[in-house]
XYZ file of C-alpha atoms in Angstrom:
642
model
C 99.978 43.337 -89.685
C 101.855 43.285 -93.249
C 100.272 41.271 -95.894
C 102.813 38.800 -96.541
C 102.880 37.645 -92.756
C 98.441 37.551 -92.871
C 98.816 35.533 -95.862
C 100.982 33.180 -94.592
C 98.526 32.955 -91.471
C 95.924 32.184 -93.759
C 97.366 29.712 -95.878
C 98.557 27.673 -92.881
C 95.257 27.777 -91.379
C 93.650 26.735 -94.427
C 95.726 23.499 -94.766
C 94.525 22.915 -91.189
C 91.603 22.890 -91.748
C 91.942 20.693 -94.798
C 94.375 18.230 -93.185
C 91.620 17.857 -90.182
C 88.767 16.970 -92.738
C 91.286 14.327 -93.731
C 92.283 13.262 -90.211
C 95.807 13.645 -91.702
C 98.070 16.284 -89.388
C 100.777 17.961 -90.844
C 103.154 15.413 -88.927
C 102.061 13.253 -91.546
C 102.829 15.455 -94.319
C 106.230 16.193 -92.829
C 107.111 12.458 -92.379
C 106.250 11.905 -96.208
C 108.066 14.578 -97.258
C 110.915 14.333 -95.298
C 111.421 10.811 -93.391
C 112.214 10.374 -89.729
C 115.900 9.447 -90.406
C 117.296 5.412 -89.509
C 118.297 4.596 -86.308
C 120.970 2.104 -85.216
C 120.490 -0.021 -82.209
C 124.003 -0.848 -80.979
C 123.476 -4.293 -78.374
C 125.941 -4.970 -75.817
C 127.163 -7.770 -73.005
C 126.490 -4.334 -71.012
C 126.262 -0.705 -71.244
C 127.944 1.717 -68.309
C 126.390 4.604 -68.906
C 127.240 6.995 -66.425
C 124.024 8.260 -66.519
C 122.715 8.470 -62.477
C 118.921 7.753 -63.828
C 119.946 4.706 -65.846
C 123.121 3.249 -64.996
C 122.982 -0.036 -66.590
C 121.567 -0.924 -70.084
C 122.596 -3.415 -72.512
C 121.070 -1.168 -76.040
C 121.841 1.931 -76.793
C 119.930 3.786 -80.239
C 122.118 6.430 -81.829
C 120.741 8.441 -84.726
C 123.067 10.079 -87.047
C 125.800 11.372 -84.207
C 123.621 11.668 -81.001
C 121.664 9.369 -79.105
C 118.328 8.870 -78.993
C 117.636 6.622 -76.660
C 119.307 4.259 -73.506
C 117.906 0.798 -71.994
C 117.029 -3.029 -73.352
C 116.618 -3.509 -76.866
C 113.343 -4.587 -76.058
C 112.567 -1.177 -74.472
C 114.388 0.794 -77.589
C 112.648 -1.050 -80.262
C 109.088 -0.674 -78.579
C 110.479 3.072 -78.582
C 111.117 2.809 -81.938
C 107.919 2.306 -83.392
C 107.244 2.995 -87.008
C 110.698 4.487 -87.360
C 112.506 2.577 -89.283
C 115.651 0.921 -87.429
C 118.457 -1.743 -87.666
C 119.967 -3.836 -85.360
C 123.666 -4.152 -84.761
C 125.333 -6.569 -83.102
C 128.842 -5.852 -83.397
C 129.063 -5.282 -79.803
C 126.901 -7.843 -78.264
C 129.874 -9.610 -76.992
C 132.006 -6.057 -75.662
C 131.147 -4.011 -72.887
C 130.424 -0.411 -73.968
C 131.407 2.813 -71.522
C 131.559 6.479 -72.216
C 133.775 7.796 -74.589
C 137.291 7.927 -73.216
C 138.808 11.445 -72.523
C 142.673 12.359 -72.968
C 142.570 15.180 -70.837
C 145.547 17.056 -70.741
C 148.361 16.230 -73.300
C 151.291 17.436 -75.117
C 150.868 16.533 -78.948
C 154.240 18.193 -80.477
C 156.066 16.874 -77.939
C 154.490 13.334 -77.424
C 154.870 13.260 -81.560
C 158.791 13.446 -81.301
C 158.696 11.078 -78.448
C 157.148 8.726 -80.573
C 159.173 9.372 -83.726
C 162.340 8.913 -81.859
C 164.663 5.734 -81.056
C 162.757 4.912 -77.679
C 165.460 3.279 -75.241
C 163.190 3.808 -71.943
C 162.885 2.726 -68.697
C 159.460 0.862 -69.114
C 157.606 -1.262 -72.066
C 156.074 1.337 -74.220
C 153.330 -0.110 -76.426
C 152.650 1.532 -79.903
C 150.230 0.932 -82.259
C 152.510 -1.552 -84.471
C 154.977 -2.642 -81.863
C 155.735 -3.156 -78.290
C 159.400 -1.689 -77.444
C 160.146 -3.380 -74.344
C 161.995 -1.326 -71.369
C 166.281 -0.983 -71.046
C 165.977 -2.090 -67.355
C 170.123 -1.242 -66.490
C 173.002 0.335 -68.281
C 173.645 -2.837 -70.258
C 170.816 -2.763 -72.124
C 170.876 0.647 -72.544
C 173.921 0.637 -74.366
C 173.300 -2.506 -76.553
C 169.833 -1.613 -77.563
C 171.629 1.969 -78.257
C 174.482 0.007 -80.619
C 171.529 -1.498 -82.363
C 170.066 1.209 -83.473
C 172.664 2.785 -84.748
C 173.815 -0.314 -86.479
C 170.157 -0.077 -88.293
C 170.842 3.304 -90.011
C 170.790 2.899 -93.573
C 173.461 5.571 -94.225
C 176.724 6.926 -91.666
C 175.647 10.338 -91.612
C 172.113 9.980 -91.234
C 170.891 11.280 -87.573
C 170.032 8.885 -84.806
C 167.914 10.668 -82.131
C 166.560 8.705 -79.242
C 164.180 9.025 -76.616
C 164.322 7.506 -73.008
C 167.613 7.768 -71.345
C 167.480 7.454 -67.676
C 170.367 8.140 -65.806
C 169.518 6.362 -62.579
C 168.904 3.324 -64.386
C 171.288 3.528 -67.568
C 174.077 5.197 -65.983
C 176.468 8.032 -66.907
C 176.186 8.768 -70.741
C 178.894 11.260 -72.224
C 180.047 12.960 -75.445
C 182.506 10.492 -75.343
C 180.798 7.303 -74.675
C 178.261 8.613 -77.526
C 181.636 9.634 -79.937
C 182.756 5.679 -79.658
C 179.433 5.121 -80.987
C 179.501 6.776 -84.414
C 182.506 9.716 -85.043
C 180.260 10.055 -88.365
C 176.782 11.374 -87.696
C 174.986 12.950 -84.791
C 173.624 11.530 -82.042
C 171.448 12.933 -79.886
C 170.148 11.678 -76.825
C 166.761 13.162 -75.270
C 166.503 12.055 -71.707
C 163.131 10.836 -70.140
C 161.780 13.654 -68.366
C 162.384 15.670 -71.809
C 164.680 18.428 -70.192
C 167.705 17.114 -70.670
C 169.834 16.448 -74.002
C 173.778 14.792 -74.173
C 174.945 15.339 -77.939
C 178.084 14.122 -79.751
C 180.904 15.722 -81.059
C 178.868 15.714 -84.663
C 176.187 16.742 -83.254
C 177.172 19.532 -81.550
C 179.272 20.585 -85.015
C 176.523 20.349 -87.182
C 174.084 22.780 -84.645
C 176.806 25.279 -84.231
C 176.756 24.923 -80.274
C 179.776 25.067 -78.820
C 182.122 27.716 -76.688
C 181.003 30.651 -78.643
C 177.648 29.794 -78.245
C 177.914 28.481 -74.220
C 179.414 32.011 -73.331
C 176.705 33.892 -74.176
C 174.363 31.834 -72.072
C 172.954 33.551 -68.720
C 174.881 32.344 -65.613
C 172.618 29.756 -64.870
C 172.369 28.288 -68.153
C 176.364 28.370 -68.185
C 175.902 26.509 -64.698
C 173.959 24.136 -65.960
C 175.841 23.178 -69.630
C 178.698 20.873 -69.605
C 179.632 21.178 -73.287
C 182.652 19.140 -72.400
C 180.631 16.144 -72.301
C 177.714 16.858 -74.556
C 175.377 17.513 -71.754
C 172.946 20.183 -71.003
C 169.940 20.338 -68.738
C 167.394 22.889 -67.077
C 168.633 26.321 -68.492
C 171.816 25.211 -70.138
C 169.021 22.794 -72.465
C 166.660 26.033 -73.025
C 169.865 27.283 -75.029
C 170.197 24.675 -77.668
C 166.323 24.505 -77.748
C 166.501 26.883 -80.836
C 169.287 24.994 -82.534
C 167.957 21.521 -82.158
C 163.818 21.430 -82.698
C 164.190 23.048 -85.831
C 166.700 19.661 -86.510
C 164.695 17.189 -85.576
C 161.592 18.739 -85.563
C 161.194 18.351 -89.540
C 157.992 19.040 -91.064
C 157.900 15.451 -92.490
C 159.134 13.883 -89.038
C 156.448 16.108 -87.258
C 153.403 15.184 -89.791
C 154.866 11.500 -89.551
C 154.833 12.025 -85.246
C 151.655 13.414 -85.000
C 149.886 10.746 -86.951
C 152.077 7.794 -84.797
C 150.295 9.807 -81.683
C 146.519 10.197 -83.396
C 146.830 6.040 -83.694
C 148.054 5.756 -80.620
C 144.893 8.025 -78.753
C 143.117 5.918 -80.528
C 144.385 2.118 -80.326
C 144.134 3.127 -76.413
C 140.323 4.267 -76.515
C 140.433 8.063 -76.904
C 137.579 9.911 -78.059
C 137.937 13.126 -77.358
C 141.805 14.863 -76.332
C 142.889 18.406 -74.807
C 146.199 20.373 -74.326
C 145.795 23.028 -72.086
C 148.055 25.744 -72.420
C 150.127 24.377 -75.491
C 150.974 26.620 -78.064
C 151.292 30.212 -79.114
C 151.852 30.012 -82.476
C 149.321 30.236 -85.630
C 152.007 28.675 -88.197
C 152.541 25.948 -85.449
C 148.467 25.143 -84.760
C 148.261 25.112 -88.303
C 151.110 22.119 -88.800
C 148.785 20.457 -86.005
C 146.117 21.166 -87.922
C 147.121 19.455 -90.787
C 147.062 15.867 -88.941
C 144.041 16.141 -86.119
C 141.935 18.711 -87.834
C 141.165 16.244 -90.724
C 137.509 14.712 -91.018
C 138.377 10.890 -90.966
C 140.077 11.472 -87.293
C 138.534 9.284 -84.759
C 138.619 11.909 -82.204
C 138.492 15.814 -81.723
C 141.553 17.156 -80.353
C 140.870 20.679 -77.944
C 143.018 23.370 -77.226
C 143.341 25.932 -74.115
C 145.443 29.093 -74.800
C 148.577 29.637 -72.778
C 147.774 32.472 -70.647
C 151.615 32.747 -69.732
C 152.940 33.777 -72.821
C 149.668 36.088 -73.843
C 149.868 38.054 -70.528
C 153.368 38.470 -70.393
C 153.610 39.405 -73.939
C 150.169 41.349 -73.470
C 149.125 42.500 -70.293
C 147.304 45.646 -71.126
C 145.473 43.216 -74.226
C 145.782 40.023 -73.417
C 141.843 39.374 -73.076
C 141.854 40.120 -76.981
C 144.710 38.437 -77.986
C 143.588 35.278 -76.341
C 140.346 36.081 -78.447
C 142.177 35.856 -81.454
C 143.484 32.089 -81.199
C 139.462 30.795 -81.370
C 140.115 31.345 -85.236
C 143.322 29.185 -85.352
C 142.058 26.154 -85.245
C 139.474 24.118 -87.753
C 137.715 20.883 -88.174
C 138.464 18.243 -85.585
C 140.032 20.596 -83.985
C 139.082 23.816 -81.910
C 140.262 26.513 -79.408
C 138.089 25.873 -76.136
C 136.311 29.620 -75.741
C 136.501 31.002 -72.871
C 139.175 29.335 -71.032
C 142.916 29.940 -70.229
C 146.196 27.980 -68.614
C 148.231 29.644 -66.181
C 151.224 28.053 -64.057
C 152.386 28.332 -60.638
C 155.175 26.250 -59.487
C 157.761 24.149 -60.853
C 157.603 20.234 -61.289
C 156.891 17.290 -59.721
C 159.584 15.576 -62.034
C 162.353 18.016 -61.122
C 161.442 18.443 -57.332
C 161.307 22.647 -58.609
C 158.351 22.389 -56.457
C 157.301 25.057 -53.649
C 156.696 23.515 -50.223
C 155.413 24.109 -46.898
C 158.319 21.777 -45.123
C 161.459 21.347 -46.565
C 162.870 19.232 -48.872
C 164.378 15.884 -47.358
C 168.137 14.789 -48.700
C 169.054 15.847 -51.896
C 169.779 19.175 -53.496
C 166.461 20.638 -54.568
C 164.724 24.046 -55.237
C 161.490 24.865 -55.256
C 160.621 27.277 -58.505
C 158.222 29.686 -59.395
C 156.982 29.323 -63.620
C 155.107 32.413 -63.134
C 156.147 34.795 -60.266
C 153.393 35.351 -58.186
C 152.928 39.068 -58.316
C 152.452 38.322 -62.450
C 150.138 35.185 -61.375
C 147.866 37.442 -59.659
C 147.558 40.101 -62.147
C 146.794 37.651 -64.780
C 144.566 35.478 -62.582
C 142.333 38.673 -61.571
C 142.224 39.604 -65.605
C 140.829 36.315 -66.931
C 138.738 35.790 -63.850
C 137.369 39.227 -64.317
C 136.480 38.561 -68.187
C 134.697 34.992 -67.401
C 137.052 32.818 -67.830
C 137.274 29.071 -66.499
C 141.125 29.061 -65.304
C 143.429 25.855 -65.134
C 146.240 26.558 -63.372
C 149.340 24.401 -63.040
C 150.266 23.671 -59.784
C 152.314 20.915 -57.767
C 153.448 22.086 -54.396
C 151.209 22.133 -51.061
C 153.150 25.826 -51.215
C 152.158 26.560 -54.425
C 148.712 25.355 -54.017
C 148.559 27.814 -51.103
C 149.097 30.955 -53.485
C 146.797 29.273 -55.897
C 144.146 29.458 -53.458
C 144.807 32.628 -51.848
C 144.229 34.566 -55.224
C 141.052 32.324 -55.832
C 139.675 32.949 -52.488
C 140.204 37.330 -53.252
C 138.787 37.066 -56.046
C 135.827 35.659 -55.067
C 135.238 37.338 -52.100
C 136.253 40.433 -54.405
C 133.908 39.429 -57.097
C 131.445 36.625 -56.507
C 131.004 34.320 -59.692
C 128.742 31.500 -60.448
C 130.054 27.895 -61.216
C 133.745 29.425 -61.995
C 135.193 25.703 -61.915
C 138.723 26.788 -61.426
C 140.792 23.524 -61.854
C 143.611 22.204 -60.056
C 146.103 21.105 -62.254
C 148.391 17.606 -61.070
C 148.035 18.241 -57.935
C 151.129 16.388 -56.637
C 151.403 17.365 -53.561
C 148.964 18.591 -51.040
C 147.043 19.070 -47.363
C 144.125 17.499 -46.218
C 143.125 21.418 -45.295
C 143.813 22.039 -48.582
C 141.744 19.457 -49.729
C 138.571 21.052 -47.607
C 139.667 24.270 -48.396
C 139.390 23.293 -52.667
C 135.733 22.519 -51.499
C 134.846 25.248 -50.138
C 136.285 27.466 -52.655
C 134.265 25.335 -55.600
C 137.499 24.487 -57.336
C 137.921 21.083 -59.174
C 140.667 18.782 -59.717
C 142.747 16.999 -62.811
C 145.694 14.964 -61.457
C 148.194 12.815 -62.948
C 147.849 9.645 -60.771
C 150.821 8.214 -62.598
C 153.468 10.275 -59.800
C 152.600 7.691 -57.370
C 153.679 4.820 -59.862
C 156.692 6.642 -60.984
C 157.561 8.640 -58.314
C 156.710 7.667 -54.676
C 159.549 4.915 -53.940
C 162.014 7.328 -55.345
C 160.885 10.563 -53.514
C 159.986 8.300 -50.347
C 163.946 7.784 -50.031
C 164.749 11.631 -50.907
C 162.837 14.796 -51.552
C 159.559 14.534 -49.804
C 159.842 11.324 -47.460
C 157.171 8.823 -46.699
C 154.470 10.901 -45.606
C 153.885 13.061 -48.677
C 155.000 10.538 -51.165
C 152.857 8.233 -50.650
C 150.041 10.800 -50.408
C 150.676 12.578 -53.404
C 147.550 12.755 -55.695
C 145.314 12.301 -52.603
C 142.545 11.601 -54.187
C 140.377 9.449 -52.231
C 140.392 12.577 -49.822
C 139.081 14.637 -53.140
C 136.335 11.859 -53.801
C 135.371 11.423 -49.952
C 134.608 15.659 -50.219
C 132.332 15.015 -53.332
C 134.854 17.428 -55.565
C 134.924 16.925 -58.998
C 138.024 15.075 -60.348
C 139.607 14.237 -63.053
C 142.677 12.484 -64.874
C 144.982 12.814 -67.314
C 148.534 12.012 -68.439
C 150.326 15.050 -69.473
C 151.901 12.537 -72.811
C 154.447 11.839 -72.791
C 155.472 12.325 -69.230
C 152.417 9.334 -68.825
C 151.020 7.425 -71.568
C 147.706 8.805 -73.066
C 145.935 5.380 -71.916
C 142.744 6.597 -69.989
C 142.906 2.929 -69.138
C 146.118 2.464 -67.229
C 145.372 6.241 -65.244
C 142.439 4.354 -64.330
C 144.743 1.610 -62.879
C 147.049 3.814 -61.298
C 144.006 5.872 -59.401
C 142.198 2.445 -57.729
C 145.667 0.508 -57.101
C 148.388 2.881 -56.470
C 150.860 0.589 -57.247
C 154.686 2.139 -56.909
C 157.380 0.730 -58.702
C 158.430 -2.042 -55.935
C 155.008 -3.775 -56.042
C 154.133 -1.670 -52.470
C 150.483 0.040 -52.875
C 151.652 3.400 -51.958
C 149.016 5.673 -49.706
C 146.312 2.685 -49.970
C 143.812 5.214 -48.607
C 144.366 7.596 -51.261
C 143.046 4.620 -53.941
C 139.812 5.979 -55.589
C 136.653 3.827 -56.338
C 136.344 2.295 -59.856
C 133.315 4.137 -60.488
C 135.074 7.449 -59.509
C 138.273 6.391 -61.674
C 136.049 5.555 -64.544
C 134.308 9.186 -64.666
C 137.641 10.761 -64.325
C 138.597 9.663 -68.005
C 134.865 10.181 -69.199
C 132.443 12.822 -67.378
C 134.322 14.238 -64.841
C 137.244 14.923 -67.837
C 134.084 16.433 -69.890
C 133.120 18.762 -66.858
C 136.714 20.039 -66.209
C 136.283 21.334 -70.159
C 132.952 22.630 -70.024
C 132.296 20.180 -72.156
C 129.621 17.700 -70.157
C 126.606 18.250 -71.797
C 127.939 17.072 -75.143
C 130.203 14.083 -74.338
C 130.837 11.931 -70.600
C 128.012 10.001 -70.654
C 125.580 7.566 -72.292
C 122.219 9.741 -72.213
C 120.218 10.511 -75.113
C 120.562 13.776 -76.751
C 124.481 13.690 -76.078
C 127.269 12.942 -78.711
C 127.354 9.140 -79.834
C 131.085 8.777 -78.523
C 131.872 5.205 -77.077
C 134.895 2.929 -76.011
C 134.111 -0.317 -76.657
C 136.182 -3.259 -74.286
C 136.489 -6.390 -73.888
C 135.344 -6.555 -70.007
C 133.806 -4.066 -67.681
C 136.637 -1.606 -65.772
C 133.999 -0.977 -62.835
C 133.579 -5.340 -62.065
C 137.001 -6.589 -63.490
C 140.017 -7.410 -60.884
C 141.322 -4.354 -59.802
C 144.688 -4.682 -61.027
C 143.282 -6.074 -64.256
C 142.175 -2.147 -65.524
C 145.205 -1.862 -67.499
C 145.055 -5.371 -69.455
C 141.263 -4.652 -70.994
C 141.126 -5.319 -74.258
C 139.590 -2.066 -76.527
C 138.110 -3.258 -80.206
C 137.704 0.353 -80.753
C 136.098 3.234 -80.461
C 132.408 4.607 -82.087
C 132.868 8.508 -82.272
C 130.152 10.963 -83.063
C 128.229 7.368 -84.089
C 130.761 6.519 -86.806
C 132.743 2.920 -85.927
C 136.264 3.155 -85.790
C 137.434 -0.543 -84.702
C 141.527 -0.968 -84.067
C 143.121 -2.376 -87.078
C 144.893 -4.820 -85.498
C 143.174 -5.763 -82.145
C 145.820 -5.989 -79.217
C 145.983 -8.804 -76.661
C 145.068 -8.113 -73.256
C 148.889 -7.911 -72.381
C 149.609 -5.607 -75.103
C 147.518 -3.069 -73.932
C 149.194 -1.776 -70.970
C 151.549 0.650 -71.690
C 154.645 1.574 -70.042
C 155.231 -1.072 -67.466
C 158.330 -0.669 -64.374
C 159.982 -4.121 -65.199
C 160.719 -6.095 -62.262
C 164.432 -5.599 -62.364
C 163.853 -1.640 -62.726
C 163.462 -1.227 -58.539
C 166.956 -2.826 -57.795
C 168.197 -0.862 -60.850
C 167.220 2.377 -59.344
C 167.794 1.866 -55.493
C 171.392 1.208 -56.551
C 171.513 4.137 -58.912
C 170.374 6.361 -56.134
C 173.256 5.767 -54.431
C 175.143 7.903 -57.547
C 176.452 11.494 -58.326
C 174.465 11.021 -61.169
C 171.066 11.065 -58.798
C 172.095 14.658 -57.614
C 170.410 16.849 -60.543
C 168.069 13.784 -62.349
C 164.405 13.630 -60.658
C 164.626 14.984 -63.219
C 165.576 18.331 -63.803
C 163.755 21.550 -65.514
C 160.623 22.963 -65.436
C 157.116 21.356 -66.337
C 156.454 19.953 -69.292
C 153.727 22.123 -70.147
C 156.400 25.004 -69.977
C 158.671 23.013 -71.677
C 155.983 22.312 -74.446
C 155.926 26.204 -74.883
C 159.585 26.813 -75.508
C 159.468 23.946 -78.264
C 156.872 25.633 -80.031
C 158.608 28.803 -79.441
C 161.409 27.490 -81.322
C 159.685 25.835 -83.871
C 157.141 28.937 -84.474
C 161.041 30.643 -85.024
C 161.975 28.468 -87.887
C 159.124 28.758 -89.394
C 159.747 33.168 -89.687
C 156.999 33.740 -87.023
């Protein structure tokens, strides 16, 4: 034994010794010299913890940013003892619930959503505002006049966000030329893969017949530079020339801190976007917003396994590898874990199916052919990884599966937790079969809301509309599931996915598939725990138990007890993240805080609309968003020389 290491033996035993003769322990010693640190005792009207040993409390203790301890205050100060503690009773009146989880979003894109002129089919509610819905081509085009009546100068660009043809009608060059013959306009429809520019606009970004012919065929097919309008392909042309327009570093910095106050306003502690970007310069402008210290929340990232494999596919393990250094701060690159896409999407109808499409002229698509899908699949499930694929079609789910099921039968792994991702449509066999497998679920229960009267009429029919997002079947099989919003194709408001989960409401009032509507309990844990698990993220956040992060919404009534259709309407005073408060600066009414809302006139609008030429190619067209997410940040990554 070296000297240094029997010394230290020694010594220790010595002060022992000492300590003994003095019935003082060396707990003492280290309690004088360094002091148990405070703890806060947080009251509330109630406490939902989550937590299957305690579900109930009304105290929770938090010291520093974890929590110690769950249960009455009573109970917690007994706990206490000689600690020292305070008591605050900022809550006693609220109802607190785990941290709420943003699951799956699309910050870049949801920032020029929100930096835009929104003109939309339904009430969106901002932090400082409430912009109430353009139900019918009249108010489309007079709310559109507005705006450009508010511009301070005649050149300066108006670019809005919103446009619906089924409810606002045709929309033209020309119609947008009568507007202003001065500066350009440019219109960004609501499923965010379509754009109609005018005559300015399309002169100032160089796109015109020069530019059109050297378009692929389908892109050619799908432009219609005669009136300003380009979609699917034909809108992956002028990509290039128009982010880099509106996509300003100022305008993005200004987006992306509209869209951190908006997570936050609607309860978000914690937010993800799987399979965003593939571009350091890019994360880095990101950075510069979320990563900062004072955010309320930390913002997650999943690499796009799309773009790495097909870029890399003999190095793509490592080059995924090298995005965990990209990100800083509040924000960081989940480890271990990678995006890949199968079909097309559920806004478009580009979705594979096992029957055929119903009416309409529709297609399903592949994002990632599935010879490439398997190759990459098989890599990343070879090297560990958890894999979240995108997937919306029963058809599509079927080839998701398939390579699931040979690869583990090829090689077995332990708690893989492959997730589903939206999950539109789908089989109850399918549903057994995602059991069986061990796969998990994340769906976007807003489809049924936005989507299930329309694609009742054409598309899919009754039957699978109203089914899509079946999960009550998903619950029933004790599967882990989860929701999120995919922002800005659904708000980021935990609280109104809740809503849409336990009510299914559709746009005409109808509850759409009422035996597809989850339990509250179930709904709750799929914006808290559940969302935590599908990250590999539940032993830090999800739930009130001590030793986890001290990450709380706080409300203004209890989303398990409340009336069912009341989810929505909760007020939230806040949020308490990694136990620092962060209350809303401006508390919202109940009615304030329910985000995009299908006036009642919007139903009529629509099942005349459908009736149009115009319905033909708008469900709407293009690929996901998540794909569409990537070719932004392509574009952007571009401009900035990367």
């Amino acid at each position: 034994m070296k000297l240094n290491n029997l010394l230290t033996i020694l010594a220790s035993l010595f002060v022992s010794i000492n300590l003994c003769g003095q019935s003082i322990t060396l707990q003492d010693v280290v309690n004088v010299t360094n002091p148990l640190p405070e703890i806060t005792i947080y009251t509330a009207k109630e406490i939902v913890t989550l937590d299957s040993h305690k579900p109930k409390a009304t105290a929770v203790a938090v010291v520093g940013d974890r929590i110690l301890a769950v249960g009455s205050l009573d109970e917690l100060k007994a706990a206490a003892g000689d600690q020292h503690f305070t008591i605050d009773k900022t809550f006693d009146s609220k109802v607190i619930v785990p941290g709420l989880i943003a699951q799956h979003d699309h910050p870049l894109l949801s920032s020029l959503a929100m930096m835009s002129e929104i003109i939309a089919i339904e009430d969106w509610v901002l932090p400082d505002k409430t912009i109430p819905a353009a139900n019918n081509r009249e108010e489309y085009r007079q709310r559109l006049e507005e705006a450009n009546k508010q511009l301070k100068t005649k050149d300066e660009l108006l670019f809005t966000w919103g446009y619906h043809p089924s409810f606002h009608g045709p929309l033209t060059r020309s119609d947008l030329d009568k507007l202003s013959s001065t500066r350009p306009i440019i219109v960004w429809h609501r499923s965010c893969h379509e754009f109609t520019l005018n005559t300015v606009a399309l002169n100032t970004l160089g796109i015109d017949e020069t530019l059109v012919s050297q378009f692929s065929s389908s892109a050619k097919a799908q432009s219609n530079l005669a009136e300003g309008h380009f979609w699917e392909q034909g809108m992956f042309g002028i990509v290039p020339k128009i982010v880099p327009y509106i996509a300003t570093p100022e305008r993005l910095q200004k987006g992306l801190k509209l869209t951190q106050t908006f997570y936050h306003t609607n309860g978000v502690t914690l937010a993800c976007e799987p399979g965003g970007l593939y571009s350091q310069k890019l994360q880095e402008a990101e950075n510069a917003v979320l990563s900062d210290p004072s955010s309320p929340f930390r913002f997650y990232f999943i690499p796009d396994g799309k773009s790495i494999y097909s870029l890399y596919p003999g190095n793509a393990i490592l080059e995924t590898e090298k995005t965990l250094n990209w990100c800083h701060g509040m924000t960081k690159m989940l480890p271990n874990e990678i995006k890949l896409f199968a079909d097309g999407a559920i806004y478009s109808l580009a979705i594979q199916l096992r029957e055929p499409y119903i009416n309409g002229n529709f297609k399903g698509e592949w994002i990632m052919d599935p010879e490439l899908f398997s190759k990459a699949f098989q890599l990343y499930w070879d090297a560990g990884y958890q894999i979240h694929v995108h997937v919306n079609g029963d058809a599509g789910l079927d080839m998701l599966l398939n390579n699931l099921e040979a690869n583990i039968r090829r090689n077995p792994r332990y708690d893989h937790r492959m997730v589903v991702v939206h999950f539109a449509v789908s089989g109850t066999d399918q549903v057994e079969r995602i059991k069986r497998l061990g796969a998990i679920v994340s769906g976007n229960p807003y489809y049924v809301t936005a989507l299930a009267d329309m694609y009742s009429k054409d598309g899919l029919g009754p039957e699978r509309a109203d089914n899509m997002v079946r999960m009550a079947d998903v619950e029933k099989a004790g599967i882990s599931f989860s929701y999120h919003s995919d922002m800005p194709m659904a708000p980021g408001q935990p609280l109104f996915l809740m809503d849409c989960g336990v009510n299914r409401i559709a746009k005409s009032g109808r509850v759409a598939g009422k035996e597809q509507r989850v339990s509250r309990v179930g709904a709750l844990k799929a914006v808290t725990i559940e969302a935590a698990y599908s990250l590999g993220l539940e032993k830090e956040v999800g739930s009130i138990e001590a030793g986890k992060l001290a990450n709380f919404t706080i409300l203004g009534d209890n989303p398990v007890t409340c009336e069912a259709t009341e989810i929505k309407n909760i007020p939230i005073w806040g949020t308490v993240h990694e136990g620092r408060l962060f209350p809303i600066s401006s508390n919202r009414t109940a009615s304030a805080s329910t985000g995009p809302v299908a006036n009642e006139n919007t139903y009529a609008t629509l099942l005349h609309a459908e009736d149009q030429e115009a319905e033909i190619h708008d469900h709407e067209s293009g690929d996901c968003v998540c794909a569409l997410n990537r070719l932004f940040a392509q574009a952007l990554a571009d401009n900035l020389g990367e």
